[in-house]
Amino acid sequence: MSNQGNNRVPEQIQEKGVAVFRPELRENEELERFRVSVKNGNALARTKTEIALYAAVCLAILLVPVFLQDAFLLNKYARYLVFGMLAVSLSLSWGYAGILNLGQAMTFGIGSYCMAMMLKLKTIPVHTGADGLPDFMVWNNVTELPWFWTPFYSPLFGVLAGILLPAGVAALLGWFVFKGRVTGVYAAIITLAAMVVVQLVIIDQQAFTGGFNGITDLGQFDVAGFTFDAYGSSSYYLVAICLTVTLFLALAITKSKAGLIVQAIRDQEDRVRFFGYDVALYKIFIFSVSAAIAGLAGMLYTVVMEFASPTFLGVPLSLSVVIWVAVGGRQSLLGAMLGALIVTGVQGALSESETFLDTWTLIMGLLFVLVVLFLPQGIAGAFASLARRFERQRPAPKQAQHAEPIANGREIESTR
Amino acid sequence: MEIFVSQIMTGLSIGSILLLVALGLAIIYGVTGVINLAHGEFVMLGAYAAWFLQTQFGLGLLASLVPIFLLLALFGWLIETLVIRHLYDRPLDTILATWGIGVMAQQAIRLTAGGELRYVQMPESLSQSVNILGATDSAYRLFILFLALGLFALTWGIYRYTSFGLKLRAITQNRAVASSFGINAGRIYRSTFAYGAGMAGLAGALVSPLKSVSPEMGTTYVVDAFMVVVLGGTQSLMGTLASSGILGELSGYLAFYSNDTIAKALVLLAIVVLIRFRPQGLFTARVRA
């Protein structure tokens, strides 16, 4: 059954290419591009360039501490990288699966809290609250460690929970939403509402979660005796390596069969469903993977920031992620990541001076509106179309024939 | 009895504010399909306009209602022309664009009027309290309740009995056919957006004496108002009325028995479940597609 389904995907793409002659009917630029590149035999070559590009960027990121020893700056850059990772996770669900998750910070926050709980329990032998309880529990007259805190004594459990718990929560939410065939705007609103609920609960249950203050005064993260200092190159490397791994993992997923089906769902959900695929299952899959990455990013954020706070699950952060991804290009993992680095980097640089701090938000809002209006595919999309233009100007007249209608199609799309 | 009545009145008061805020959002969403995340900022701008008119020109709240409506309507008209008009075919992007506009409005206010809390004086004539069946309630809250109902009736009247409303309903049902009959859909959309924004401004001005005015005040309203619209069904004004009543009473009741935060979380959860099982809302207009 699923085997039969396999053969249908190329067929579907082919049918799309053969049947549509009129450029204005070409609804899907991406698919067209794919078809053209398959025909010209350069799809594989393109994947290779993509991998080389990703590797180059990751290498550059990994080399930063060689040239930079300032602990404060390293900490700041590590923070930006964490945001980059968060952007990758959103790009996966929004750009590739078409699920606009306005609550991406929910899974980020859950991961961050898992790490914080684990690191908090580490401090207990040192700080010794009454009966070895975390300090805020003592202030709230909690007499014994709640059951869901106890397993966090094990660092392994803490790290696993920080990835698996967000994925599980997302799978549950995804099952609830996608099995009911809730899509588009409504799915976006549900993710937003779910995040606010989790945040409200965390704030409300002060005795167990630290409430508004979050969980502060943490121990340092260590693996097998090696301690990751938040203000040192070790934490930076930790974040950079995790980022590299997730970036390539995510890239592999988008190139896998499941990844292709997910993209097909984004473009023509009903058609994929008619071919017999379980659309909801694929959506839940990509939604959970995205959540797991966000959870990992959340954990790293706690390591770098040395606290966890309910603002990590807040609407502002969640919408910031959406901005980064939109600016960078939602349909490019690397673009989304660079979008996060650029926006947060510029923000960080500008907010050092008093006057820019205030105007910056204004500028960012404007920038965002302009990007949505004029660059729906973000910076990465703009670069891709530039690259295509160059490619077209080079010899290959056969290719030019194919490329022309695409440009037309895009023009129509943008003037609609 | 006394507690019961005051409980009902609290619910009604919350509900009337919800209705005021949600009305504009419901019209815009129902007609154009745009989820206006900047709606809360429209409300906030209305409140600031009331504060500004009061402190700079000594204008009373009641006297400034009409200018505020016009001001915000103009603002909405501008936003529609500059941004929203280009995004009708990309519903997800309207969320993003309107959110960006909201951020800009918030920051612009913070830069010009300052980030601190502002207070608007209640109209002198409405500042005493009224006795209803043994329970006391502030006259101003009652005034808001009646005004909200009045504005709702006005909107309903426009929707139902004017030629503008007829065109509006025609476009909502089938834009292509309506356009082919010579209805200028673009203009109707623009006026709808302006009207919705004006309503939001009125809502902001009216709640400003009850709550402190701050640049962030809009965010809480937009979530609540959106919930009202989702619950009520996007195509029906009566649904908006009913659902703001229901949500008002519900959150009043829940806040009475548990705390505010949990009440809010429960309401949100209920909404999530509702969207999942009845995305068209509780009350839907029967329209042939």
PDB file of C-alpha atoms in Angstrom, chain A residues 94 98 100 102 173 175-182 184-190 192-194 196-197 200-201 203-205 315-316 319-320 322-323 326 330 355 357-369 371-376 414 416, chain B residues 29 33 35 37 82-87 89-101 103-111 219 223 226-227 229-230 234 259-269 271-277 279-281:
ATOM      1  CA  TRP A  94       6.228  26.608   8.684  1.00  0.00           C
ATOM      2  CA  GLY A  98       3.000  25.002   5.966  1.00  0.00           C
ATOM      3  CA  LEU A 100       2.462  28.335  11.008  1.00  0.00           C
ATOM      4  CA  LEU A 102       2.675  30.880  16.515  1.00  0.00           C
ATOM      5  CA  LEU A 173      -1.273  18.756  20.156  1.00  0.00           C
ATOM      6  CA  TRP A 175      -2.743  14.700  16.873  1.00  0.00           C
ATOM      7  CA  PHE A 176      -5.536  16.814  18.321  1.00  0.00           C
ATOM      8  CA  VAL A 177      -5.291  19.473  15.632  1.00  0.00           C
ATOM      9  CA  PHE A 178      -4.341  17.639  12.454  1.00  0.00           C
ATOM     10  CA  LYS A 179      -6.556  14.600  12.949  1.00  0.00           C
ATOM     11  CA  GLY A 180      -9.413  17.072  12.983  1.00  0.00           C
ATOM     12  CA  ARG A 181      -8.102  18.543   9.736  1.00  0.00           C
ATOM     13  CA  VAL A 182      -7.733  21.943  11.280  1.00  0.00           C
ATOM     14  CA  GLY A 184      -4.116  27.384   8.224  1.00  0.00           C
ATOM     15  CA  VAL A 185      -5.141  30.271  10.376  1.00  0.00           C
ATOM     16  CA  TYR A 186      -7.068  28.156  12.870  1.00  0.00           C
ATOM     17  CA  ALA A 187      -4.124  25.836  13.479  1.00  0.00           C
ATOM     18  CA  ALA A 188      -1.953  28.905  14.034  1.00  0.00           C
ATOM     19  CA  ILE A 189      -4.367  30.285  16.591  1.00  0.00           C
ATOM     20  CA  ILE A 190      -4.567  26.943  18.425  1.00  0.00           C
ATOM     21  CA  LEU A 192      -0.809  30.337  20.111  1.00  0.00           C
ATOM     22  CA  ALA A 193      -3.577  29.589  22.611  1.00  0.00           C
ATOM     23  CA  ALA A 194      -1.908  26.367  23.747  1.00  0.00           C
ATOM     24  CA  VAL A 196      -0.478  30.897  26.484  1.00  0.00           C
ATOM     25  CA  VAL A 197      -2.196  28.159  28.529  1.00  0.00           C
ATOM     26  CA  LEU A 200      -0.303  30.768  32.500  1.00  0.00           C
ATOM     27  CA  VAL A 201      -0.067  27.432  34.303  1.00  0.00           C
ATOM     28  CA  ILE A 203       3.161  31.364  36.226  1.00  0.00           C
ATOM     29  CA  ASP A 204       0.272  30.260  38.394  1.00  0.00           C
ATOM     30  CA  GLN A 205       1.953  27.222  39.967  1.00  0.00           C
ATOM     31  CA  VAL A 315       4.034  35.618  22.846  1.00  0.00           C
ATOM     32  CA  PRO A 316       6.772  38.203  22.131  1.00  0.00           C
ATOM     33  CA  LEU A 319       6.378  36.122  17.275  1.00  0.00           C
ATOM     34  CA  SER A 320      10.022  37.179  17.098  1.00  0.00           C
ATOM     35  CA  VAL A 322       8.254  34.155  13.139  1.00  0.00           C
ATOM     36  CA  ILE A 323       9.895  37.448  12.153  1.00  0.00           C
ATOM     37  CA  ALA A 326      10.099  35.388   7.576  1.00  0.00           C
ATOM     38  CA  ARG A 330      10.932  30.358   5.562  1.00  0.00           C
ATOM     39  CA  THR A 355      18.371  56.175  21.090  1.00  0.00           C
ATOM     40  CA  LEU A 357      16.891  50.843  21.451  1.00  0.00           C
ATOM     41  CA  ASP A 358      13.551  52.608  21.193  1.00  0.00           C
ATOM     42  CA  THR A 359      13.466  53.156  17.482  1.00  0.00           C
ATOM     43  CA  TRP A 360      14.710  49.651  16.786  1.00  0.00           C
ATOM     44  CA  THR A 361      11.384  48.013  17.559  1.00  0.00           C
ATOM     45  CA  LEU A 362       9.722  50.502  15.270  1.00  0.00           C
ATOM     46  CA  ILE A 363      12.190  49.748  12.499  1.00  0.00           C
ATOM     47  CA  MET A 364      11.776  46.030  13.013  1.00  0.00           C
ATOM     48  CA  GLY A 365       8.007  46.294  12.731  1.00  0.00           C
ATOM     49  CA  LEU A 366       8.359  48.262   9.515  1.00  0.00           C
ATOM     50  CA  LEU A 367      10.975  45.885   8.146  1.00  0.00           C
ATOM     51  CA  PHE A 368       8.692  43.008   8.907  1.00  0.00           C
ATOM     52  CA  VAL A 369       5.687  44.511   7.153  1.00  0.00           C
ATOM     53  CA  VAL A 371       9.257  41.774   4.018  1.00  0.00           C
ATOM     54  CA  VAL A 372       5.776  40.290   4.173  1.00  0.00           C
ATOM     55  CA  LEU A 373       4.599  42.610   1.415  1.00  0.00           C
ATOM     56  CA  PHE A 374       7.509  42.449  -0.986  1.00  0.00           C
ATOM     57  CA  LEU A 375       9.679  39.451  -0.075  1.00  0.00           C
ATOM     58  CA  PRO A 376       7.342  36.636   0.879  1.00  0.00           C
ATOM     59  CA  SER A 414       3.044  38.775  -6.942  1.00  0.00           C
ATOM     60  CA  ARG A 416      -2.430  39.259  -7.505  1.00  0.00           C
TER      61      ARG A 416
ATOM     62  CA  TYR B  29     -12.859  39.148   9.959  1.00  0.00           C
ATOM     63  CA  GLY B  33     -11.330  37.242   6.240  1.00  0.00           C
ATOM     64  CA  ILE B  35      -7.335  38.355  11.166  1.00  0.00           C
ATOM     65  CA  LEU B  37      -3.734  41.227  15.078  1.00  0.00           C
ATOM     66  CA  LEU B  82      -1.218  50.704   2.299  1.00  0.00           C
ATOM     67  CA  VAL B  83      -0.887  47.117   3.462  1.00  0.00           C
ATOM     68  CA  ILE B  84      -3.906  44.860   3.840  1.00  0.00           C
ATOM     69  CA  ARG B  85      -5.224  45.414   0.317  1.00  0.00           C
ATOM     70  CA  HIS B  86      -2.215  43.602  -1.121  1.00  0.00           C
ATOM     71  CA  LEU B  87      -2.590  40.553   1.075  1.00  0.00           C
ATOM     72  CA  ASP B  89      -4.975  36.261  -1.166  1.00  0.00           C
ATOM     73  CA  ARG B  90      -2.471  35.356   1.525  1.00  0.00           C
ATOM     74  CA  PRO B  91      -4.448  34.998   4.751  1.00  0.00           C
ATOM     75  CA  LEU B  92      -1.511  33.757   6.833  1.00  0.00           C
ATOM     76  CA  ASP B  93       0.534  36.753   5.786  1.00  0.00           C
ATOM     77  CA  THR B  94      -2.154  39.165   6.940  1.00  0.00           C
ATOM     78  CA  ILE B  95      -1.616  37.847  10.468  1.00  0.00           C
ATOM     79  CA  LEU B  96       2.071  38.665  10.165  1.00  0.00           C
ATOM     80  CA  ALA B  97       1.633  42.055   8.549  1.00  0.00           C
ATOM     81  CA  THR B  98      -1.019  43.227  11.004  1.00  0.00           C
ATOM     82  CA  TRP B  99       1.153  42.048  13.849  1.00  0.00           C
ATOM     83  CA  GLY B 100       4.017  44.120  12.470  1.00  0.00           C
ATOM     84  CA  ILE B 101       1.712  47.112  12.306  1.00  0.00           C
ATOM     85  CA  VAL B 103       4.346  46.434  17.008  1.00  0.00           C
ATOM     86  CA  MET B 104       4.950  49.704  15.205  1.00  0.00           C
ATOM     87  CA  ALA B 105       1.891  51.367  16.718  1.00  0.00           C
ATOM     88  CA  GLN B 106       2.913  50.226  20.199  1.00  0.00           C
ATOM     89  CA  GLN B 107       6.427  51.500  19.812  1.00  0.00           C
ATOM     90  CA  ALA B 108       5.339  54.772  18.227  1.00  0.00           C
ATOM     91  CA  ILE B 109       3.125  55.443  21.239  1.00  0.00           C
ATOM     92  CA  ARG B 110       5.907  54.493  23.611  1.00  0.00           C
ATOM     93  CA  LEU B 111       8.201  56.960  21.877  1.00  0.00           C
ATOM     94  CA  THR B 219      -2.398  42.608  23.519  1.00  0.00           C
ATOM     95  CA  VAL B 223      -6.691  37.616  22.330  1.00  0.00           C
ATOM     96  CA  PHE B 226     -10.481  36.906  18.932  1.00  0.00           C
ATOM     97  CA  MET B 227     -11.840  34.205  21.176  1.00  0.00           C
ATOM     98  CA  VAL B 229     -15.189  35.961  17.321  1.00  0.00           C
ATOM     99  CA  VAL B 230     -14.165  32.320  17.059  1.00  0.00           C
ATOM    100  CA  THR B 234     -17.283  34.407  11.872  1.00  0.00           C
ATOM    101  CA  ASN B 259      -8.178  32.643  40.469  1.00  0.00           C
ATOM    102  CA  ASP B 260      -7.868  34.862  37.444  1.00  0.00           C
ATOM    103  CA  THR B 261      -4.993  33.020  35.807  1.00  0.00           C
ATOM    104  CA  ILE B 262      -6.607  29.610  35.926  1.00  0.00           C
ATOM    105  CA  ALA B 263      -9.880  31.090  34.707  1.00  0.00           C
ATOM    106  CA  LYS B 264      -8.079  32.472  31.716  1.00  0.00           C
ATOM    107  CA  ALA B 265      -6.296  29.213  31.005  1.00  0.00           C
ATOM    108  CA  LEU B 266      -9.575  27.277  31.206  1.00  0.00           C
ATOM    109  CA  VAL B 267     -11.320  29.654  28.830  1.00  0.00           C
ATOM    110  CA  LEU B 268      -8.434  29.337  26.370  1.00  0.00           C
ATOM    111  CA  LEU B 269      -8.551  25.555  26.609  1.00  0.00           C
ATOM    112  CA  ILE B 271     -11.662  27.714  22.879  1.00  0.00           C
ATOM    113  CA  VAL B 272      -8.970  25.362  21.587  1.00  0.00           C
ATOM    114  CA  VAL B 273     -11.334  22.437  21.930  1.00  0.00           C
ATOM    115  CA  LEU B 274     -14.062  24.445  20.247  1.00  0.00           C
ATOM    116  CA  ILE B 275     -11.907  25.369  17.244  1.00  0.00           C
ATOM    117  CA  ARG B 276     -10.996  21.735  16.868  1.00  0.00           C
ATOM    118  CA  PHE B 277     -14.533  20.422  16.822  1.00  0.00           C
ATOM    119  CA  PRO B 279     -14.234  25.676  13.536  1.00  0.00           C
ATOM    120  CA  GLN B 280     -17.227  27.499  12.151  1.00  0.00           C
ATOM    121  CA  GLY B 281     -18.195  28.702  15.622  1.00  0.00           C
TER     122      GLY B 281
END
